[in-house]
Amino acid sequence: GEQRTFADRCLQGIRQSSGIIEEVRTLRTCRGGEAALVPVSLGRVIATAIAQMPGVAIAYDGTEATVLADDLLGQVFVNLIGNSVKFGGPDVSITLSVRDEDEAVGICIVDNGPGIPDHQKEKVFERFFRSDPSKPGRGMDLFIAAMLVKRYGGAIRAADRVPGRSEEGAAFCFTLKKAVP
């Protein structure tokens, strides 16, 4: 009854505090100057991120690519997939694709959720931007994802799953530099 409700609220508060601490740690690392980038197995990072999202339908064919990043790369995937789940709901369908682009790897995380209106596509990566204040969050996940992608020398953008039809789902596409073997 009442004790259970109190315990649930405490646990929710602890999780929220833990999330804030993790965000601050990531931001401090990003602001700490030049990144020491090392070869990272993209497939392993993606598999670990997907494993943190049990019950979410994610189509992904795997990749052998090795990219230049650091131990925070997984946060990019957790934040982007988490955003799709937050706005698409429990029945959202997500496709993660990886393609070769000469000296880079192109990654797209696409969902069939409500999409992103054109006037918000640039804003979604701004610190504290929240497209829907009724949804949980602090407006940091996409900001951190973009900050990390830039740290790795890549670029990120928000697009439509179906070009020109923003209401039919979102696509987050970004590039990462390949690690030269």
Coordinates of C-alpha atoms in Angstrom, one line a residue:
G1 CA 0.0 0.0 0.0
E2 CA 1.4 3.3 1.2
Q3 CA 4.9 2.0 2.0
R4 CA 5.1 0.4 -1.5
T5 CA 4.2 3.7 -3.1
F6 CA 6.7 5.6 -1.0
A7 CA 9.4 3.0 -1.9
D8 CA 8.6 3.3 -5.6
R9 CA 8.9 7.1 -5.4
C10 CA 12.2 6.8 -3.7
L11 CA 13.5 4.4 -6.3
Q12 CA 12.3 6.7 -9.1
G13 CA 14.1 9.6 -7.4
I14 CA 17.3 7.6 -7.2
R15 CA 17.1 6.6 -10.8
Q16 CA 16.5 10.3 -11.8
S17 CA 19.5 11.4 -9.7
S18 CA 21.6 8.7 -11.2
G19 CA 20.7 9.9 -14.7
I20 CA 21.6 13.4 -13.9
I21 CA 24.9 12.4 -12.4
E22 CA 25.7 10.4 -15.6
E23 CA 24.7 13.3 -17.8
V24 CA 27.0 15.7 -15.8
R25 CA 29.9 13.1 -16.0
T26 CA 29.4 12.9 -19.8
L27 CA 29.3 16.6 -20.2
R28 CA 32.5 17.1 -18.1
T29 CA 34.3 14.5 -20.2
C30 CA 33.2 16.2 -23.4
R31 CA 34.3 19.6 -22.1
G32 CA 37.7 18.2 -20.9
G33 CA 39.4 19.0 -24.2
E34 CA 40.6 16.8 -27.0
A35 CA 39.2 13.3 -27.0
A36 CA 41.6 10.4 -26.9
L37 CA 39.9 8.4 -29.7
V38 CA 40.7 4.7 -30.1
P39 CA 39.4 2.0 -32.4
V40 CA 36.1 0.7 -31.1
S41 CA 34.0 -2.3 -32.4
L42 CA 30.8 -0.6 -33.5
G43 CA 28.9 -3.9 -33.6
R44 CA 29.8 -4.6 -29.9
V45 CA 28.7 -1.1 -28.8
I46 CA 25.4 -1.4 -30.7
A47 CA 24.7 -4.9 -29.3
T48 CA 25.3 -3.7 -25.7
A49 CA 23.0 -0.7 -26.2
I50 CA 20.3 -2.8 -27.7
A51 CA 20.6 -5.2 -24.7
Q52 CA 19.8 -2.3 -22.4
M53 CA 16.4 -1.9 -24.2
P54 CA 14.6 -5.2 -23.4
G55 CA 11.2 -5.6 -25.0
V56 CA 11.9 -2.9 -27.7
A57 CA 11.5 -4.1 -31.3
I58 CA 14.8 -3.2 -33.0
A59 CA 15.7 -4.5 -36.4
Y60 CA 19.5 -4.6 -36.8
D61 CA 21.6 -6.7 -39.2
G62 CA 25.0 -6.2 -37.4
T63 CA 28.2 -4.7 -38.5
E64 CA 31.9 -5.5 -38.6
A65 CA 32.9 -1.8 -38.7
T66 CA 35.5 -0.4 -36.3
V67 CA 35.2 3.4 -35.6
L68 CA 37.2 6.0 -33.8
A69 CA 35.5 6.8 -30.5
D70 CA 35.8 6.2 -26.7
D71 CA 33.9 4.5 -24.0
L72 CA 31.0 6.9 -24.2
L73 CA 29.9 5.9 -27.7
G74 CA 27.3 3.5 -26.3
Q75 CA 25.5 6.6 -24.8
V76 CA 24.8 7.9 -28.3
F77 CA 22.9 4.7 -29.1
V78 CA 21.1 4.5 -25.8
N79 CA 20.0 8.1 -26.0
L80 CA 18.8 7.9 -29.6
I81 CA 17.0 4.6 -29.2
G82 CA 15.6 5.8 -25.8
N83 CA 14.2 8.9 -27.6
S84 CA 12.4 6.7 -30.1
V85 CA 10.9 4.7 -27.3
K86 CA 9.9 7.8 -25.2
F87 CA 8.1 9.4 -28.1
G88 CA 7.0 6.3 -30.0
G89 CA 5.6 4.4 -27.1
P90 CA 6.0 0.8 -26.1
D91 CA 4.9 -0.5 -29.6
V92 CA 7.4 1.6 -31.6
S93 CA 9.3 -0.2 -34.2
I94 CA 13.0 0.8 -34.7
T95 CA 15.4 0.0 -37.5
L96 CA 19.1 0.6 -37.0
S97 CA 21.2 0.5 -40.1
V98 CA 25.0 0.9 -40.7
R99 CA 26.5 1.7 -44.1
D100 CA 30.0 2.2 -45.4
E101 CA 30.8 5.7 -46.6
D102 CA 34.5 5.7 -47.7
E103 CA 36.4 7.1 -44.7
A104 CA 33.3 7.1 -42.4
V105 CA 30.4 4.9 -41.3
G106 CA 26.9 6.2 -41.7
I107 CA 24.4 5.1 -39.0
C108 CA 20.6 5.7 -39.1
I109 CA 18.2 5.0 -36.2
V110 CA 14.7 5.1 -37.7
D111 CA 11.3 4.7 -36.0
N112 CA 7.6 4.6 -36.8
G113 CA 6.7 7.0 -34.0
P114 CA 5.1 10.5 -34.3
G115 CA 8.1 12.0 -36.1
I116 CA 9.6 15.4 -35.7
P117 CA 8.0 18.5 -37.2
D118 CA 10.3 20.3 -39.7
H119 CA 10.5 23.4 -37.5
Q120 CA 12.0 21.3 -34.6
K121 CA 14.6 19.3 -36.5
E122 CA 17.5 21.6 -35.8
K123 CA 16.3 22.4 -32.2
V124 CA 16.1 18.8 -31.0
F125 CA 19.9 18.8 -30.4
E126 CA 19.9 22.0 -28.3
R127 CA 20.5 21.7 -24.6
F128 CA 17.3 21.6 -22.5
F129 CA 15.1 21.5 -25.7
R130 CA 11.9 19.5 -25.0
S131 CA 9.4 19.1 -27.9
D132 CA 6.7 17.7 -25.5
P133 CA 6.9 18.9 -21.9
S134 CA 4.4 16.2 -20.9
K135 CA 7.0 13.5 -21.6
P136 CA 9.6 12.7 -19.0
G137 CA 13.2 14.0 -19.4
R138 CA 15.3 17.1 -19.1
G139 CA 16.1 17.8 -22.8
M140 CA 19.6 16.5 -22.5
D141 CA 19.6 13.1 -24.3
L142 CA 19.8 14.4 -27.9
F143 CA 22.1 17.2 -26.9
I144 CA 24.5 14.7 -25.3
A145 CA 24.2 12.4 -28.4
A146 CA 25.1 15.3 -30.7
M147 CA 27.9 16.5 -28.5
L148 CA 29.5 13.0 -28.5
V149 CA 29.1 12.5 -32.3
K150 CA 30.9 15.9 -32.8
R151 CA 33.6 14.8 -30.3
Y152 CA 34.2 11.8 -32.5
G153 CA 34.5 14.1 -35.6
G154 CA 31.1 13.1 -37.0
A155 CA 27.9 14.9 -37.9
I156 CA 24.3 14.2 -36.8
R157 CA 20.9 15.3 -38.2
A158 CA 17.3 14.6 -37.6
A159 CA 15.2 13.7 -40.6
D160 CA 11.9 12.0 -41.6
R161 CA 11.5 8.2 -41.9
V162 CA 9.5 8.9 -45.1
P163 CA 11.0 12.0 -46.8
G164 CA 8.6 14.9 -46.7
R165 CA 6.2 13.1 -44.2
S166 CA 7.4 14.1 -40.8
E167 CA 4.3 12.6 -39.1
E168 CA 5.3 9.1 -40.2
G169 CA 8.3 8.6 -38.0
A170 CA 11.8 10.1 -37.3
A171 CA 15.2 9.2 -38.5
F172 CA 18.4 10.2 -36.6
C173 CA 21.4 9.8 -39.0
F174 CA 25.0 10.3 -38.0
T175 CA 28.5 9.6 -39.2
L176 CA 31.6 8.2 -37.4
K177 CA 35.1 8.1 -38.7
K178 CA 36.4 4.7 -39.5
A179 CA 39.4 3.5 -37.6
V180 CA 42.2 2.9 -40.2
P181 CA 43.4 -0.7 -39.7

